[in-house]
Coordinates of C-alpha atoms in Angstrom, one line a residue:
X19 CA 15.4 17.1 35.0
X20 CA 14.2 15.6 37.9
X21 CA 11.5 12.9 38.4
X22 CA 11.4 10.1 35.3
X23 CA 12.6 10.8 32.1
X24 CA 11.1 9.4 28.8
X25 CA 13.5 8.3 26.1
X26 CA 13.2 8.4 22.8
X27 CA 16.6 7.2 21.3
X28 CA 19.6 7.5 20.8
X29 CA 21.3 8.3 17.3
X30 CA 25.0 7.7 16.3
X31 CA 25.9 10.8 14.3
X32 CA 27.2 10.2 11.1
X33 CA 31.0 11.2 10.4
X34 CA 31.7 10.6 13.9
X35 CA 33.0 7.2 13.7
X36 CA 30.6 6.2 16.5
X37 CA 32.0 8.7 18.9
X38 CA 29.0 11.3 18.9
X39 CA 25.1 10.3 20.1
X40 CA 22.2 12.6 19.8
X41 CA 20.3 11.5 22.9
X42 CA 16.7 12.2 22.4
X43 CA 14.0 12.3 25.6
X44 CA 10.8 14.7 26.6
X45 CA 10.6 16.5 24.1
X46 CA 14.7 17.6 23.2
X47 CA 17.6 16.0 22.4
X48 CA 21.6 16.4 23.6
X49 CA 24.8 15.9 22.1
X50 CA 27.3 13.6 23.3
X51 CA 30.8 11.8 22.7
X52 CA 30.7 8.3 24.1
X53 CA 32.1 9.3 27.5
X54 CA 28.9 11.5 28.0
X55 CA 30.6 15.3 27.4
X56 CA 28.8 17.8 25.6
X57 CA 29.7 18.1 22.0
X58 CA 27.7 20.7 21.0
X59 CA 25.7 23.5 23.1
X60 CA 22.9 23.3 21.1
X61 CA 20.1 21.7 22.6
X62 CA 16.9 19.9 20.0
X63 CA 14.0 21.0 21.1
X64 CA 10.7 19.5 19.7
X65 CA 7.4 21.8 19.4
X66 CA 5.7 19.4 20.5
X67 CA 6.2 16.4 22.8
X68 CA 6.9 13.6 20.3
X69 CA 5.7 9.4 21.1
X70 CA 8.3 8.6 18.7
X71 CA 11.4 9.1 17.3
X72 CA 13.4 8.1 14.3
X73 CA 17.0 8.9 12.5
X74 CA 16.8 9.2 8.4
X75 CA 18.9 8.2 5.8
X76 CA 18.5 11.9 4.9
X77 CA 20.8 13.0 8.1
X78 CA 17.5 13.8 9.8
X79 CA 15.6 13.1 13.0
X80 CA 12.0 12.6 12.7
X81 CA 9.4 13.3 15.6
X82 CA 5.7 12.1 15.8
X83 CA 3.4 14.3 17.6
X84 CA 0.0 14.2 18.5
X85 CA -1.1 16.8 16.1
X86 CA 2.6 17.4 13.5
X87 CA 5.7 15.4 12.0
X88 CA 8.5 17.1 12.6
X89 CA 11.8 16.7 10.8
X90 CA 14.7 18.1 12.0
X91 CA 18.3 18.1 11.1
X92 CA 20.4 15.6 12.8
X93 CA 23.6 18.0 12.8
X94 CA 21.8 21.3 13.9
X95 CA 18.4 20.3 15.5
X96 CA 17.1 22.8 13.0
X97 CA 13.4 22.5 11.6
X98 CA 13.2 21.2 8.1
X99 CA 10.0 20.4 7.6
X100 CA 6.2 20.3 9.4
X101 CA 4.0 17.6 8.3
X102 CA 0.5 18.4 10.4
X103 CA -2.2 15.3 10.7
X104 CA -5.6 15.3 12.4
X105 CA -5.5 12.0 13.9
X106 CA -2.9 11.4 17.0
X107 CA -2.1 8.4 16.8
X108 CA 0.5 6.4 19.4
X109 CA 3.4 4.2 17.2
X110 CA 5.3 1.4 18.8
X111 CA 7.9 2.0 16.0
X112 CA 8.8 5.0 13.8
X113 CA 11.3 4.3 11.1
X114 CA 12.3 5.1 7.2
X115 CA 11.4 2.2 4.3
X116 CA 12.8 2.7 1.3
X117 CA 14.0 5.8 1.5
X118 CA 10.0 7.2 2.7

């Protein structure tokens, strides 16, 4: 990537003991051990650019778009789920309460 990049965050992966991130910017996300090598070749990739971005109790990553929620497995970067809302709306902070 060149020019600035926008992060999003970055997720300790569970079972890991705090040696694997999920690093999450534009609109994908890498994975990394703590020395910054690739753990995995997969690559998330949002539909969407998301404003923000959350980890789950539910081992999943959640991404807010200007027109969809998008959930996504932490492990795989697969699509779980679409949630699609009319109003775009920018969050300072995304996050789960009480298990929602």
């Amino acid at each position: 990537i060149q020019g600035t990049i926008r992060p999003h965050a970055i997720i300790i992966l569970p079972n890991t003991s705090g040696m694997e991130l999920l690093l999450t910017y534009e609109d994908e996300g890498i994975y990394i051990d703590i020395d910054g090598h690739f753990t995995k070749e997969t690559v998330l990739q949002w539909g969407e650019m998301p404003a923000s971005v959350a980890y789950l109790q539910s081992n999943q990553v959640m991404g807010w778009g200007e027109k969809a929620i998008e959930l996504r497995s932490v492990e795989t970067g697969n699509l779980e789920g679409v949630f699609m809302h009319k109003k775009a709306q920018k969050l300072k902070f995304l996050c789960e309460r009480n298990d929602k």
